[in-house]
Amino acid sequence: MVAKTMDQLVALCKRRGFIFQNADIYGGLQGVYDYGPLGVELKNNLKNAWWRSMVYERDDIEGLDAAILTNRKVLQYSGHEDTFSDPMTDCKKCKGRFRADHIKDGKCPNCGSTELTEPRPFNLMFKTAIGPVDDGSVFGYLRPETAQAIFTQFRNVVDSTSRKLPFGIAQIGKSFRNEITPRNFIFRVREFEQAELEYFVMPGEDEKWHEYWKEARIKWWEEQGLKRDNMNIYTTPKDDLAHYAKACYDIEYQFPHGMEELEGIANRTDYDLGNHTKAQEEMNLTSHCHPNPDSTQKLCIMDDNNKWVVPFVIEPSMGVDRGVLAVMTEAYEEEDLGEGNTRVVLKLKKHLAPIKVAVIPLKKNNEAIMNKCHEIKQNLLKLGIGRVALENTGNIGKAYRRHDEIGTPLCITVDFETIENQPESVTIRDRDTMEQHRVNVADLPAYLREYFL
Ligand code: GAP
């Protein structure tokens, strides 16, 4: 059951320290959020799962971490300066500004007025002065997608790794879009993270790889806990395609506010490499490219017949923040425990859980118990399973409730039996079943290694 409201998730995120409104104390900055102590762990775990599946588990993908500040020319020749815009309309009555394609029944979402201006394009890129002159003459952009640096670094990566087609370059990082109407919590924001793969293939093999990546990415999302029934594959109609795409699938997810895009998987053809290439007329391009007198490189690769070819690109592009929202939505449950008791539990996949194990003393002021807790925590850290937290609230019921809500898979309780009896043993409590059983302290490393790794 995914019957959760956005309000429930927002409240949990604030209450337990996952996500906060940015600049809260000054009334906030619209469309900008900060990840708190648990949010940063969850987001890192999701990014690590992506990186692991893309870069570590495969032999055909390299990583990259490029700059956010972007030379204006990159975004001129990529087509973003001319076309990366949304239609904007103004309400003549309340002066509100909205995305024209989000307006229903021709009425202002603020005041209901039907007096709206004709839609006009609004470019979503953040311009920024670069260097000590700030008179508007010298500027660059904050990147609106991480992809462009993968294209502009294509030759450097190929030359330094001796790659042959097909191969990919993966990157995770911040992107910025001056969204007209940021909304739905971290779903549509102005500063966000993307995890993007540009997978380079021989022209003619692009459609096959497009299908391949669609299936691979659905499977990956299932491994992050999303049920297939809560996902939908939307094929973008030709008229709605981004300026660079020949075809695109969206993996949509049933967010609390509706079925919406989680990840796009586009066939970008040879559009980007072609546009950033000098002497295009020599390159046998299929895309319509603008002549590029500024580029100093041909972004191509040698094929098996020793001929230069500009590859086609398949691009799975996920929004990390939307991913965090999706896995939280899926995991959130309110369980009826009977006799008027309920509990909130976040049934996250264990590799995503912000805290893997909580070590809880039955009594916080007992020195022997506390020492044993510290010792157990230090030993568990060595396993490399992720964050192990030492709880020190002294209230075991509260500690269990908190760890249920933040998705900690296991709680280990150190009690008097632990320190008084031999062999030493602790209680392990499972988040989902709430069942508890005793395990010898000496067996904990093997138990947890088996459970987490
Ligand atoms: N490089 C391709 C690209 O950027 P996109 O469909 O515009 O394609 C890819 O963006 C993904 O980035 C989306 O599926 C979404 O998950 C995420 N994304 C885009 N705009 C966003 C925003 N304003 N806030 C949060 N995530 C966003």
mmCIF file of C-alpha atoms in Angstrom, residues 50 54 80 144-151 167-171 175 177 194-201 206 209-211 213-214 217 242 244-251 261 263-269 272 312-318:
data_model
loop_
_atom_site.group_PDB
_atom_site.id
_atom_site.type_symbol
_atom_site.label_atom_id
_atom_site.label_comp_id
_atom_site.label_asym_id
_atom_site.label_seq_id
_atom_site.Cartn_x
_atom_site.Cartn_y
_atom_site.Cartn_z
ATOM 1 C CA TRP A 50 23.807 3.788 -8.453
ATOM 2 C CA MET A 54 27.052 1.597 -13.079
ATOM 3 C CA HIS A 80 20.306 25.100 -24.190
ATOM 4 C CA PRO A 144 21.265 22.656 -16.042
ATOM 5 C CA GLU A 145 22.263 18.993 -16.532
ATOM 6 C CA THR A 146 25.488 17.141 -15.730
ATOM 7 C CA ALA A 147 25.577 15.597 -19.213
ATOM 8 C CA GLN A 148 27.282 18.394 -21.160
ATOM 9 C CA ALA A 149 30.643 17.981 -19.425
ATOM 10 C CA ILE A 150 30.552 14.287 -20.296
ATOM 11 C CA PHE A 151 30.286 15.274 -23.953
ATOM 12 C CA PHE A 167 31.059 2.228 -23.431
ATOM 13 C CA GLY A 168 29.689 4.782 -21.005
ATOM 14 C CA ILE A 169 30.634 7.692 -18.766
ATOM 15 C CA ALA A 170 28.761 8.089 -15.485
ATOM 16 C CA GLN A 171 28.482 11.168 -13.337
ATOM 17 C CA SER A 175 22.279 20.704 -11.507
ATOM 18 C CA ARG A 177 17.168 25.128 -13.040
ATOM 19 C CA GLN A 194 21.323 14.078 -11.097
ATOM 20 C CA ALA A 195 22.934 10.703 -11.684
ATOM 21 C CA GLU A 196 23.519 10.504 -15.414
ATOM 22 C CA LEU A 197 24.988 7.918 -17.694
ATOM 23 C CA GLU A 198 25.926 8.753 -21.269
ATOM 24 C CA TYR A 199 26.302 5.412 -23.016
ATOM 25 C CA PHE A 200 28.059 5.688 -26.400
ATOM 26 C CA VAL A 201 27.117 3.181 -29.105
ATOM 27 C CA ASP A 206 21.054 2.878 -30.613
ATOM 28 C CA TRP A 209 20.595 -0.145 -26.421
ATOM 29 C CA HIS A 210 17.697 2.179 -25.653
ATOM 30 C CA GLU A 211 15.542 -0.877 -24.894
ATOM 31 C CA TRP A 213 18.789 0.546 -20.629
ATOM 32 C CA LYS A 214 15.038 0.901 -20.093
ATOM 33 C CA ARG A 217 16.915 0.836 -15.055
ATOM 34 C CA ALA A 242 13.652 17.581 -25.659
ATOM 35 C CA TYR A 244 18.303 16.773 -28.448
ATOM 36 C CA ALA A 245 16.247 13.580 -28.358
ATOM 37 C CA LYS A 246 15.065 11.155 -31.015
ATOM 38 C CA ALA A 247 13.086 9.105 -28.487
ATOM 39 C CA CYS A 248 12.614 9.049 -24.718
ATOM 40 C CA TYR A 249 11.128 6.785 -22.072
ATOM 41 C CA ASP A 250 10.244 8.192 -18.675
ATOM 42 C CA ILE A 251 10.209 5.880 -15.697
ATOM 43 C CA GLU A 261 8.721 11.324 -13.877
ATOM 44 C CA GLU A 263 14.039 9.146 -14.509
ATOM 45 C CA GLY A 264 14.334 9.881 -18.211
ATOM 46 C CA ILE A 265 16.011 7.486 -20.647
ATOM 47 C CA ALA A 266 16.693 9.379 -23.864
ATOM 48 C CA ASN A 267 18.185 8.502 -27.218
ATOM 49 C CA ARG A 268 20.264 11.655 -27.830
ATOM 50 C CA THR A 269 21.648 10.375 -31.147
ATOM 51 C CA ASP A 272 25.550 16.581 -28.641
ATOM 52 C CA PHE A 312 25.068 7.773 -30.729
ATOM 53 C CA VAL A 313 24.223 8.300 -27.066
ATOM 54 C CA ILE A 314 21.709 6.571 -24.815
ATOM 55 C CA GLU A 315 21.182 8.512 -21.607
ATOM 56 C CA PRO A 316 19.549 7.175 -18.441
ATOM 57 C CA SER A 317 19.216 10.283 -16.245
ATOM 58 C CA MET A 318 17.832 9.983 -12.750
#
